[in-house]
Amino acid sequence: MAREHEHGIMESLKERFGGGEHKTEHKPATTERKTEHKTAATEHKTERAAAKTEHHAAKEAHAAVKQDAKHEDDVAKHVSGETHRYVVHFPPHPARTEDPHYKDFDAYHRKTRATARCYIGERVGFHDCRDEKGKPTPPPAGGGEQEGLELHHSHVEFSLQHGVSLQALEKDYPGINNKNEVGDWIESDANFRWLCVFHHRGPGGAHTASHSDWEAQQYVLGLISSEPKSAK
């Protein structure tokens, strides 16, 4: 009798509050959600690992490309012959000795010749300095005159003075706005430069080498040399 009563109470509680059947109905759903969450987490982790691997592979590929490019840029020491041909259109100009400003050129020459040094030699060393016969002309060890020097018009040659654009010259040398004063400026310290024959009109000369090569030899020793004579 007591057991029947207890059973009745249990059945009454199940009806009122729900029982094992309710738990049984929700348990599969909860398990399914956990499984889906776990699967999603696993997939996300797998995707992150794949992305990380792909990124690492891309970095390695980029480094390899840079390394290959570096190897391609590494060029062995070599020699290259250069030839330049073009036409220069000289404006009319007087004979050199008839130029009224020639006296300025002559005065500067006499005033500075004794202590003059080759402009290129002063920068990279006098190892390449030569006279017109190809003889080395370093400055004397005890001081004194350096042989084989010539006075060079560094920006505008005497023969070009009547073609000078004053507006262009003003950009670098303000105050040159009178065509009658161009001759004075051309034969002045601002336009003069001492050079040995090799660096003036020889193979490494301002009148011979391309501007880029002539400019570079101020900082690179032995950049330009005489072309070897072909054997006959």
JSON list of C-alpha atoms in Angstrom, two decimals:
[
{"chain": "A", "resi": 1, "resn": "MET", "atom": "CA", "xyz": [0.00, 0.00, 0.00]},
{"chain": "A", "resi": 2, "resn": "ALA", "atom": "CA", "xyz": [2.85, 2.37, 0.85]},
{"chain": "A", "resi": 3, "resn": "ARG", "atom": "CA", "xyz": [4.59, 1.56, -2.44]},
{"chain": "A", "resi": 4, "resn": "GLU", "atom": "CA", "xyz": [1.47, 2.25, -4.44]},
{"chain": "A", "resi": 5, "resn": "HIS", "atom": "CA", "xyz": [1.08, 5.56, -2.64]},
{"chain": "A", "resi": 6, "resn": "GLU", "atom": "CA", "xyz": [4.72, 6.48, -3.30]},
{"chain": "A", "resi": 7, "resn": "HIS", "atom": "CA", "xyz": [4.32, 5.55, -6.96]},
{"chain": "A", "resi": 8, "resn": "GLY", "atom": "CA", "xyz": [1.24, 7.73, -7.15]},
{"chain": "A", "resi": 9, "resn": "ILE", "atom": "CA", "xyz": [3.13, 10.67, -5.69]},
{"chain": "A", "resi": 10, "resn": "MET", "atom": "CA", "xyz": [5.99, 10.24, -8.18]},
{"chain": "A", "resi": 11, "resn": "GLU", "atom": "CA", "xyz": [3.58, 10.12, -11.10]},
{"chain": "A", "resi": 12, "resn": "SER", "atom": "CA", "xyz": [1.87, 13.26, -9.80]},
{"chain": "A", "resi": 13, "resn": "LEU", "atom": "CA", "xyz": [5.23, 15.09, -9.56]},
{"chain": "A", "resi": 14, "resn": "LYS", "atom": "CA", "xyz": [6.17, 14.02, -13.09]},
{"chain": "A", "resi": 15, "resn": "GLU", "atom": "CA", "xyz": [2.91, 15.39, -14.44]},
{"chain": "A", "resi": 16, "resn": "ARG", "atom": "CA", "xyz": [3.31, 18.65, -12.55]},
{"chain": "A", "resi": 17, "resn": "PHE", "atom": "CA", "xyz": [7.00, 19.43, -13.04]},
{"chain": "A", "resi": 18, "resn": "GLY", "atom": "CA", "xyz": [8.08, 17.18, -15.86]},
{"chain": "A", "resi": 19, "resn": "GLY", "atom": "CA", "xyz": [10.44, 14.32, -15.44]},
{"chain": "A", "resi": 20, "resn": "GLY", "atom": "CA", "xyz": [12.82, 12.04, -17.11]},
{"chain": "A", "resi": 21, "resn": "GLU", "atom": "CA", "xyz": [11.01, 12.27, -20.43]},
{"chain": "A", "resi": 22, "resn": "HIS", "atom": "CA", "xyz": [11.72, 16.06, -20.62]},
{"chain": "A", "resi": 23, "resn": "LYS", "atom": "CA", "xyz": [15.38, 15.51, -19.90]},
{"chain": "A", "resi": 24, "resn": "THR", "atom": "CA", "xyz": [15.47, 12.74, -22.40]},
{"chain": "A", "resi": 25, "resn": "GLU", "atom": "CA", "xyz": [13.94, 15.02, -25.07]},
{"chain": "A", "resi": 26, "resn": "HIS", "atom": "CA", "xyz": [16.53, 17.85, -24.55]},
{"chain": "A", "resi": 27, "resn": "LYS", "atom": "CA", "xyz": [19.61, 15.77, -24.05]},
{"chain": "A", "resi": 28, "resn": "PRO", "atom": "CA", "xyz": [20.00, 14.82, -27.72]},
{"chain": "A", "resi": 29, "resn": "ALA", "atom": "CA", "xyz": [19.54, 18.50, -28.77]},
{"chain": "A", "resi": 30, "resn": "THR", "atom": "CA", "xyz": [22.19, 19.67, -26.28]},
{"chain": "A", "resi": 31, "resn": "THR", "atom": "CA", "xyz": [24.60, 17.01, -27.43]},
{"chain": "A", "resi": 32, "resn": "GLU", "atom": "CA", "xyz": [24.00, 17.98, -31.06]},
{"chain": "A", "resi": 33, "resn": "ARG", "atom": "CA", "xyz": [24.76, 21.67, -30.32]},
{"chain": "A", "resi": 34, "resn": "LYS", "atom": "CA", "xyz": [27.95, 20.72, -28.52]},
{"chain": "A", "resi": 35, "resn": "THR", "atom": "CA", "xyz": [28.98, 18.56, -31.45]},
{"chain": "A", "resi": 36, "resn": "GLU", "atom": "CA", "xyz": [28.27, 21.36, -33.94]},
{"chain": "A", "resi": 37, "resn": "HIS", "atom": "CA", "xyz": [30.23, 23.87, -31.82]},
{"chain": "A", "resi": 38, "resn": "LYS", "atom": "CA", "xyz": [33.14, 21.47, -31.50]},
{"chain": "A", "resi": 39, "resn": "THR", "atom": "CA", "xyz": [33.08, 20.81, -35.26]},
{"chain": "A", "resi": 40, "resn": "ALA", "atom": "CA", "xyz": [33.00, 24.56, -36.01]},
{"chain": "A", "resi": 41, "resn": "ALA", "atom": "CA", "xyz": [35.90, 25.18, -33.63]},
{"chain": "A", "resi": 42, "resn": "THR", "atom": "CA", "xyz": [37.88, 22.39, -35.26]},
{"chain": "A", "resi": 43, "resn": "GLU", "atom": "CA", "xyz": [37.16, 23.80, -38.74]},
{"chain": "A", "resi": 44, "resn": "HIS", "atom": "CA", "xyz": [38.16, 27.31, -37.62]},
{"chain": "A", "resi": 45, "resn": "LYS", "atom": "CA", "xyz": [41.38, 25.98, -36.13]},
{"chain": "A", "resi": 46, "resn": "THR", "atom": "CA", "xyz": [42.10, 24.08, -39.34]},
{"chain": "A", "resi": 47, "resn": "GLU", "atom": "CA", "xyz": [41.45, 27.21, -41.45]},
{"chain": "A", "resi": 48, "resn": "ARG", "atom": "CA", "xyz": [43.77, 29.29, -39.24]},
{"chain": "A", "resi": 49, "resn": "ALA", "atom": "CA", "xyz": [46.50, 26.68, -39.53]},
{"chain": "A", "resi": 50, "resn": "ALA", "atom": "CA", "xyz": [46.06, 26.58, -43.32]},
{"chain": "A", "resi": 51, "resn": "ALA", "atom": "CA", "xyz": [46.19, 30.40, -43.54]},
{"chain": "A", "resi": 52, "resn": "LYS", "atom": "CA", "xyz": [49.31, 30.49, -41.39]},
{"chain": "A", "resi": 53, "resn": "THR", "atom": "CA", "xyz": [50.96, 27.86, -43.58]},
{"chain": "A", "resi": 54, "resn": "GLU", "atom": "CA", "xyz": [49.98, 29.78, -46.73]},
{"chain": "A", "resi": 55, "resn": "HIS", "atom": "CA", "xyz": [51.34, 33.05, -45.29]},
{"chain": "A", "resi": 56, "resn": "HIS", "atom": "CA", "xyz": [54.62, 31.37, -44.35]},
{"chain": "A", "resi": 57, "resn": "ALA", "atom": "CA", "xyz": [54.91, 29.89, -47.85]},
{"chain": "A", "resi": 58, "resn": "ALA", "atom": "CA", "xyz": [54.25, 33.32, -49.39]},
{"chain": "A", "resi": 59, "resn": "LYS", "atom": "CA", "xyz": [56.98, 34.89, -47.23]},
{"chain": "A", "resi": 60, "resn": "GLU", "atom": "CA", "xyz": [59.44, 32.20, -48.26]},
{"chain": "A", "resi": 61, "resn": "ALA", "atom": "CA", "xyz": [58.53, 32.70, -51.94]},
{"chain": "A", "resi": 62, "resn": "HIS", "atom": "CA", "xyz": [58.97, 36.48, -51.61]},
{"chain": "A", "resi": 63, "resn": "ALA", "atom": "CA", "xyz": [62.36, 36.02, -49.94]},
{"chain": "A", "resi": 64, "resn": "ALA", "atom": "CA", "xyz": [63.39, 33.66, -52.72]},
{"chain": "A", "resi": 65, "resn": "VAL", "atom": "CA", "xyz": [62.39, 36.21, -55.36]},
{"chain": "A", "resi": 66, "resn": "LYS", "atom": "CA", "xyz": [64.38, 38.94, -53.57]},
{"chain": "A", "resi": 67, "resn": "GLN", "atom": "CA", "xyz": [67.39, 36.63, -53.33]},
{"chain": "A", "resi": 68, "resn": "ASP", "atom": "CA", "xyz": [67.15, 35.79, -57.03]},
{"chain": "A", "resi": 69, "resn": "ALA", "atom": "CA", "xyz": [66.89, 39.49, -57.87]},
{"chain": "A", "resi": 70, "resn": "LYS", "atom": "CA", "xyz": [69.97, 40.20, -55.76]},
{"chain": "A", "resi": 71, "resn": "HIS", "atom": "CA", "xyz": [71.92, 37.53, -57.61]},
{"chain": "A", "resi": 72, "resn": "GLU", "atom": "CA", "xyz": [70.76, 39.00, -60.91]},
{"chain": "A", "resi": 73, "resn": "ASP", "atom": "CA", "xyz": [71.94, 42.45, -59.81]},
{"chain": "A", "resi": 74, "resn": "ASP", "atom": "CA", "xyz": [75.37, 41.17, -58.83]},
{"chain": "A", "resi": 75, "resn": "VAL", "atom": "CA", "xyz": [77.38, 41.80, -62.00]},
{"chain": "A", "resi": 76, "resn": "ALA", "atom": "CA", "xyz": [81.01, 40.79, -62.18]},
{"chain": "A", "resi": 77, "resn": "LYS", "atom": "CA", "xyz": [83.70, 43.41, -62.71]},
{"chain": "A", "resi": 78, "resn": "HIS", "atom": "CA", "xyz": [83.98, 44.16, -66.43]},
{"chain": "A", "resi": 79, "resn": "VAL", "atom": "CA", "xyz": [85.24, 46.63, -69.03]},
{"chain": "A", "resi": 80, "resn": "SER", "atom": "CA", "xyz": [83.05, 48.39, -71.60]},
{"chain": "A", "resi": 81, "resn": "GLY", "atom": "CA", "xyz": [84.13, 50.50, -74.56]},
{"chain": "A", "resi": 82, "resn": "GLU", "atom": "CA", "xyz": [82.11, 53.68, -75.09]},
{"chain": "A", "resi": 83, "resn": "THR", "atom": "CA", "xyz": [81.60, 55.78, -78.24]},
{"chain": "A", "resi": 84, "resn": "HIS", "atom": "CA", "xyz": [79.54, 58.97, -78.47]},
{"chain": "A", "resi": 85, "resn": "ARG", "atom": "CA", "xyz": [78.62, 60.81, -81.66]},
{"chain": "A", "resi": 86, "resn": "TYR", "atom": "CA", "xyz": [76.48, 63.94, -81.90]},
{"chain": "A", "resi": 87, "resn": "VAL", "atom": "CA", "xyz": [76.39, 67.38, -83.53]},
{"chain": "A", "resi": 88, "resn": "VAL", "atom": "CA", "xyz": [77.17, 70.63, -81.68]},
{"chain": "A", "resi": 89, "resn": "HIS", "atom": "CA", "xyz": [75.77, 73.88, -83.08]},
{"chain": "A", "resi": 90, "resn": "PHE", "atom": "CA", "xyz": [78.23, 76.64, -82.13]},
{"chain": "A", "resi": 91, "resn": "PRO", "atom": "CA", "xyz": [76.91, 80.23, -82.23]},
{"chain": "A", "resi": 92, "resn": "PRO", "atom": "CA", "xyz": [79.07, 82.94, -83.91]},
{"chain": "A", "resi": 93, "resn": "HIS", "atom": "CA", "xyz": [82.02, 83.98, -81.74]},
{"chain": "A", "resi": 94, "resn": "PRO", "atom": "CA", "xyz": [85.21, 86.02, -82.15]},
{"chain": "A", "resi": 95, "resn": "ALA", "atom": "CA", "xyz": [88.66, 84.51, -82.42]},
{"chain": "A", "resi": 96, "resn": "ARG", "atom": "CA", "xyz": [90.00, 83.62, -78.97]},
{"chain": "A", "resi": 97, "resn": "THR", "atom": "CA", "xyz": [92.80, 86.19, -78.92]},
{"chain": "A", "resi": 98, "resn": "GLU", "atom": "CA", "xyz": [90.46, 88.93, -80.13]},
{"chain": "A", "resi": 99, "resn": "ASP", "atom": "CA", "xyz": [88.06, 88.46, -77.24]},
{"chain": "A", "resi": 100, "resn": "PRO", "atom": "CA", "xyz": [88.16, 91.60, -75.05]},
{"chain": "A", "resi": 101, "resn": "HIS", "atom": "CA", "xyz": [87.88, 89.34, -71.98]},
{"chain": "A", "resi": 102, "resn": "TYR", "atom": "CA", "xyz": [90.88, 87.20, -72.90]},
{"chain": "A", "resi": 103, "resn": "LYS", "atom": "CA", "xyz": [93.00, 89.39, -70.64]},
{"chain": "A", "resi": 104, "resn": "ASP", "atom": "CA", "xyz": [90.89, 88.16, -67.72]},
{"chain": "A", "resi": 105, "resn": "PHE", "atom": "CA", "xyz": [91.61, 84.55, -68.67]},
{"chain": "A", "resi": 106, "resn": "ASP", "atom": "CA", "xyz": [95.30, 85.31, -68.94]},
{"chain": "A", "resi": 107, "resn": "ALA", "atom": "CA", "xyz": [95.34, 87.17, -65.61]},
{"chain": "A", "resi": 108, "resn": "TYR", "atom": "CA", "xyz": [93.61, 84.29, -63.79]},
{"chain": "A", "resi": 109, "resn": "HIS", "atom": "CA", "xyz": [96.01, 81.81, -65.39]},
{"chain": "A", "resi": 110, "resn": "ARG", "atom": "CA", "xyz": [99.09, 83.70, -64.21]},
{"chain": "A", "resi": 111, "resn": "LYS", "atom": "CA", "xyz": [97.66, 84.35, -60.75]},
{"chain": "A", "resi": 112, "resn": "THR", "atom": "CA", "xyz": [96.71, 80.74, -59.90]},
{"chain": "A", "resi": 113, "resn": "ARG", "atom": "CA", "xyz": [98.94, 78.46, -62.01]},
{"chain": "A", "resi": 114, "resn": "ALA", "atom": "CA", "xyz": [101.74, 77.97, -59.49]},
{"chain": "A", "resi": 115, "resn": "THR", "atom": "CA", "xyz": [99.53, 76.39, -56.82]},
{"chain": "A", "resi": 116, "resn": "ALA", "atom": "CA", "xyz": [96.90, 74.86, -59.10]},
{"chain": "A", "resi": 117, "resn": "ARG", "atom": "CA", "xyz": [95.94, 71.19, -58.81]},
{"chain": "A", "resi": 118, "resn": "CYS", "atom": "CA", "xyz": [93.87, 68.96, -61.08]},
{"chain": "A", "resi": 119, "resn": "TYR", "atom": "CA", "xyz": [90.23, 69.20, -59.99]},
{"chain": "A", "resi": 120, "resn": "ILE", "atom": "CA", "xyz": [89.70, 65.42, -60.34]},
{"chain": "A", "resi": 121, "resn": "GLY", "atom": "CA", "xyz": [93.03, 64.54, -58.75]},
{"chain": "A", "resi": 122, "resn": "GLU", "atom": "CA", "xyz": [92.19, 66.57, -55.67]},
{"chain": "A", "resi": 123, "resn": "ARG", "atom": "CA", "xyz": [89.20, 64.29, -55.09]},
{"chain": "A", "resi": 124, "resn": "VAL", "atom": "CA", "xyz": [90.11, 60.76, -56.06]},
{"chain": "A", "resi": 125, "resn": "GLY", "atom": "CA", "xyz": [93.89, 61.04, -56.08]},
{"chain": "A", "resi": 126, "resn": "PHE", "atom": "CA", "xyz": [96.41, 62.01, -58.73]},
{"chain": "A", "resi": 127, "resn": "HIS", "atom": "CA", "xyz": [97.07, 58.44, -59.92]},
{"chain": "A", "resi": 128, "resn": "ASP", "atom": "CA", "xyz": [95.36, 59.02, -63.28]},
{"chain": "A", "resi": 129, "resn": "CYS", "atom": "CA", "xyz": [96.68, 62.52, -63.99]},
{"chain": "A", "resi": 130, "resn": "ARG", "atom": "CA", "xyz": [98.62, 62.70, -67.28]},
{"chain": "A", "resi": 131, "resn": "ASP", "atom": "CA", "xyz": [100.07, 65.34, -69.58]},
{"chain": "A", "resi": 132, "resn": "GLU", "atom": "CA", "xyz": [99.52, 65.42, -73.37]},
{"chain": "A", "resi": 133, "resn": "LYS", "atom": "CA", "xyz": [102.21, 62.76, -73.90]},
{"chain": "A", "resi": 134, "resn": "GLY", "atom": "CA", "xyz": [100.61, 60.42, -71.38]},
{"chain": "A", "resi": 135, "resn": "LYS", "atom": "CA", "xyz": [103.26, 61.00, -68.74]},
{"chain": "A", "resi": 136, "resn": "PRO", "atom": "CA", "xyz": [102.03, 60.80, -65.10]},
{"chain": "A", "resi": 137, "resn": "THR", "atom": "CA", "xyz": [101.86, 64.26, -63.54]},
{"chain": "A", "resi": 138, "resn": "PRO", "atom": "CA", "xyz": [101.30, 64.02, -59.78]},
{"chain": "A", "resi": 139, "resn": "PRO", "atom": "CA", "xyz": [102.08, 67.15, -57.76]},
{"chain": "A", "resi": 140, "resn": "PRO", "atom": "CA", "xyz": [105.70, 67.34, -56.56]},
{"chain": "A", "resi": 141, "resn": "ALA", "atom": "CA", "xyz": [106.12, 65.75, -53.13]},
{"chain": "A", "resi": 142, "resn": "GLY", "atom": "CA", "xyz": [107.65, 68.92, -51.72]},
{"chain": "A", "resi": 143, "resn": "GLY", "atom": "CA", "xyz": [105.01, 71.20, -53.20]},
{"chain": "A", "resi": 144, "resn": "GLY", "atom": "CA", "xyz": [105.25, 73.40, -56.25]},
{"chain": "A", "resi": 145, "resn": "GLU", "atom": "CA", "xyz": [103.68, 73.42, -59.70]},
{"chain": "A", "resi": 146, "resn": "GLN", "atom": "CA", "xyz": [101.83, 70.36, -60.95]},
{"chain": "A", "resi": 147, "resn": "GLU", "atom": "CA", "xyz": [102.77, 69.74, -64.57]},
{"chain": "A", "resi": 148, "resn": "GLY", "atom": "CA", "xyz": [100.36, 69.10, -67.43]},
{"chain": "A", "resi": 149, "resn": "LEU", "atom": "CA", "xyz": [97.52, 71.33, -66.23]},
{"chain": "A", "resi": 150, "resn": "GLU", "atom": "CA", "xyz": [95.15, 73.28, -68.45]},
{"chain": "A", "resi": 151, "resn": "LEU", "atom": "CA", "xyz": [92.51, 75.85, -67.56]},
{"chain": "A", "resi": 152, "resn": "HIS", "atom": "CA", "xyz": [89.02, 74.60, -68.34]},
{"chain": "A", "resi": 153, "resn": "HIS", "atom": "CA", "xyz": [85.77, 76.57, -68.67]},
{"chain": "A", "resi": 154, "resn": "SER", "atom": "CA", "xyz": [83.71, 74.39, -66.37]},
{"chain": "A", "resi": 155, "resn": "HIS", "atom": "CA", "xyz": [80.18, 75.54, -67.28]},
{"chain": "A", "resi": 156, "resn": "VAL", "atom": "CA", "xyz": [80.13, 77.65, -70.45]},
{"chain": "A", "resi": 157, "resn": "GLU", "atom": "CA", "xyz": [82.87, 77.58, -73.07]},
{"chain": "A", "resi": 158, "resn": "PHE", "atom": "CA", "xyz": [84.18, 80.81, -74.58]},
{"chain": "A", "resi": 159, "resn": "SER", "atom": "CA", "xyz": [82.83, 79.80, -78.00]},
{"chain": "A", "resi": 160, "resn": "LEU", "atom": "CA", "xyz": [79.28, 79.48, -76.61]},
{"chain": "A", "resi": 161, "resn": "GLN", "atom": "CA", "xyz": [78.99, 82.84, -74.87]},
{"chain": "A", "resi": 162, "resn": "HIS", "atom": "CA", "xyz": [76.86, 84.49, -77.57]},
{"chain": "A", "resi": 163, "resn": "GLY", "atom": "CA", "xyz": [74.34, 81.67, -77.35]},
{"chain": "A", "resi": 164, "resn": "VAL", "atom": "CA", "xyz": [73.89, 81.74, -73.58]},
{"chain": "A", "resi": 165, "resn": "SER", "atom": "CA", "xyz": [70.34, 82.08, -72.25]},
{"chain": "A", "resi": 166, "resn": "LEU", "atom": "CA", "xyz": [70.59, 84.65, -69.46]},
{"chain": "A", "resi": 167, "resn": "GLN", "atom": "CA", "xyz": [67.35, 83.32, -67.97]},
{"chain": "A", "resi": 168, "resn": "ALA", "atom": "CA", "xyz": [68.84, 79.82, -67.69]},
{"chain": "A", "resi": 169, "resn": "LEU", "atom": "CA", "xyz": [72.16, 81.08, -66.31]},
{"chain": "A", "resi": 170, "resn": "GLU", "atom": "CA", "xyz": [70.30, 83.14, -63.71]},
{"chain": "A", "resi": 171, "resn": "LYS", "atom": "CA", "xyz": [68.90, 79.93, -62.20]},
{"chain": "A", "resi": 172, "resn": "ASP", "atom": "CA", "xyz": [72.34, 78.90, -60.95]},
{"chain": "A", "resi": 173, "resn": "TYR", "atom": "CA", "xyz": [74.19, 82.22, -60.94]},
{"chain": "A", "resi": 174, "resn": "PRO", "atom": "CA", "xyz": [71.85, 85.05, -59.86]},
{"chain": "A", "resi": 175, "resn": "GLY", "atom": "CA", "xyz": [72.92, 88.48, -60.99]},
{"chain": "A", "resi": 176, "resn": "ILE", "atom": "CA", "xyz": [73.97, 87.52, -64.54]},
{"chain": "A", "resi": 177, "resn": "ASN", "atom": "CA", "xyz": [71.22, 89.42, -66.33]},
{"chain": "A", "resi": 178, "resn": "ASN", "atom": "CA", "xyz": [73.20, 91.63, -68.68]},
{"chain": "A", "resi": 179, "resn": "LYS", "atom": "CA", "xyz": [74.40, 90.11, -71.95]},
{"chain": "A", "resi": 180, "resn": "ASN", "atom": "CA", "xyz": [77.35, 92.50, -71.93]},
{"chain": "A", "resi": 181, "resn": "GLU", "atom": "CA", "xyz": [78.53, 90.95, -68.66]},
{"chain": "A", "resi": 182, "resn": "VAL", "atom": "CA", "xyz": [78.38, 87.31, -69.78]},
{"chain": "A", "resi": 183, "resn": "GLY", "atom": "CA", "xyz": [81.90, 87.55, -71.17]},
{"chain": "A", "resi": 184, "resn": "ASP", "atom": "CA", "xyz": [83.14, 88.83, -67.80]},
{"chain": "A", "resi": 185, "resn": "TRP", "atom": "CA", "xyz": [81.52, 85.89, -66.01]},
{"chain": "A", "resi": 186, "resn": "ILE", "atom": "CA", "xyz": [82.84, 83.31, -68.48]},
{"chain": "A", "resi": 187, "resn": "GLU", "atom": "CA", "xyz": [86.39, 84.46, -67.85]},
{"chain": "A", "resi": 188, "resn": "SER", "atom": "CA", "xyz": [86.00, 84.48, -64.06]},
{"chain": "A", "resi": 189, "resn": "ASP", "atom": "CA", "xyz": [86.75, 82.14, -61.17]},
{"chain": "A", "resi": 190, "resn": "ALA", "atom": "CA", "xyz": [83.12, 80.92, -61.17]},
{"chain": "A", "resi": 191, "resn": "ASN", "atom": "CA", "xyz": [83.63, 79.36, -64.60]},
{"chain": "A", "resi": 192, "resn": "PHE", "atom": "CA", "xyz": [87.27, 78.20, -64.34]},
{"chain": "A", "resi": 193, "resn": "ARG", "atom": "CA", "xyz": [88.63, 74.81, -63.33]},
{"chain": "A", "resi": 194, "resn": "TRP", "atom": "CA", "xyz": [92.17, 73.46, -63.50]},
{"chain": "A", "resi": 195, "resn": "LEU", "atom": "CA", "xyz": [92.46, 69.99, -65.07]},
{"chain": "A", "resi": 196, "resn": "CYS", "atom": "CA", "xyz": [95.33, 67.82, -66.20]},
{"chain": "A", "resi": 197, "resn": "VAL", "atom": "CA", "xyz": [95.32, 66.94, -69.90]},
{"chain": "A", "resi": 198, "resn": "PHE", "atom": "CA", "xyz": [93.88, 63.47, -69.25]},
{"chain": "A", "resi": 199, "resn": "HIS", "atom": "CA", "xyz": [90.93, 64.90, -67.31]},
{"chain": "A", "resi": 200, "resn": "HIS", "atom": "CA", "xyz": [90.51, 67.87, -69.67]},
{"chain": "A", "resi": 201, "resn": "ARG", "atom": "CA", "xyz": [90.70, 66.54, -73.24]},
{"chain": "A", "resi": 202, "resn": "GLY", "atom": "CA", "xyz": [92.12, 63.03, -72.85]},
{"chain": "A", "resi": 203, "resn": "PRO", "atom": "CA", "xyz": [90.12, 59.77, -72.51]},
{"chain": "A", "resi": 204, "resn": "GLY", "atom": "CA", "xyz": [88.83, 60.88, -69.11]},
{"chain": "A", "resi": 205, "resn": "GLY", "atom": "CA", "xyz": [88.40, 64.48, -70.17]},
{"chain": "A", "resi": 206, "resn": "ALA", "atom": "CA", "xyz": [85.53, 66.88, -69.66]},
{"chain": "A", "resi": 207, "resn": "HIS", "atom": "CA", "xyz": [85.50, 67.33, -73.45]},
{"chain": "A", "resi": 208, "resn": "THR", "atom": "CA", "xyz": [85.70, 63.59, -74.14]},
{"chain": "A", "resi": 209, "resn": "ALA", "atom": "CA", "xyz": [83.83, 61.42, -71.63]},
{"chain": "A", "resi": 210, "resn": "SER", "atom": "CA", "xyz": [80.07, 61.51, -71.17]},
{"chain": "A", "resi": 211, "resn": "HIS", "atom": "CA", "xyz": [78.98, 63.83, -68.37]},
{"chain": "A", "resi": 212, "resn": "SER", "atom": "CA", "xyz": [77.82, 60.92, -66.17]},
{"chain": "A", "resi": 213, "resn": "ASP", "atom": "CA", "xyz": [81.17, 59.13, -66.53]},
{"chain": "A", "resi": 214, "resn": "TRP", "atom": "CA", "xyz": [83.22, 62.28, -66.08]},
{"chain": "A", "resi": 215, "resn": "GLU", "atom": "CA", "xyz": [81.23, 63.15, -62.97]},
{"chain": "A", "resi": 216, "resn": "ALA", "atom": "CA", "xyz": [81.57, 59.63, -61.56]},
{"chain": "A", "resi": 217, "resn": "GLN", "atom": "CA", "xyz": [85.37, 59.57, -61.93]},
{"chain": "A", "resi": 218, "resn": "GLN", "atom": "CA", "xyz": [85.57, 62.32, -59.30]},
{"chain": "A", "resi": 219, "resn": "TYR", "atom": "CA", "xyz": [84.78, 59.57, -56.79]},
{"chain": "A", "resi": 220, "resn": "VAL", "atom": "CA", "xyz": [85.82, 56.30, -58.48]},
{"chain": "A", "resi": 221, "resn": "LEU", "atom": "CA", "xyz": [89.55, 55.78, -58.93]},
{"chain": "A", "resi": 222, "resn": "GLY", "atom": "CA", "xyz": [90.57, 54.36, -62.30]},
{"chain": "A", "resi": 223, "resn": "LEU", "atom": "CA", "xyz": [87.05, 54.53, -63.77]},
{"chain": "A", "resi": 224, "resn": "ILE", "atom": "CA", "xyz": [88.27, 55.68, -67.20]},
{"chain": "A", "resi": 225, "resn": "SER", "atom": "CA", "xyz": [91.45, 54.67, -68.97]},
{"chain": "A", "resi": 226, "resn": "SER", "atom": "CA", "xyz": [92.99, 55.03, -72.41]},
{"chain": "A", "resi": 227, "resn": "GLU", "atom": "CA", "xyz": [91.73, 52.57, -74.99]},
{"chain": "A", "resi": 228, "resn": "PRO", "atom": "CA", "xyz": [94.40, 49.91, -75.59]},
{"chain": "A", "resi": 229, "resn": "LYS", "atom": "CA", "xyz": [96.07, 50.11, -78.99]},
{"chain": "A", "resi": 230, "resn": "SER", "atom": "CA", "xyz": [95.09, 47.26, -81.25]},
{"chain": "A", "resi": 231, "resn": "ALA", "atom": "CA", "xyz": [97.92, 44.93, -82.24]},
{"chain": "A", "resi": 232, "resn": "LYS", "atom": "CA", "xyz": [98.87, 45.10, -85.92]}
]
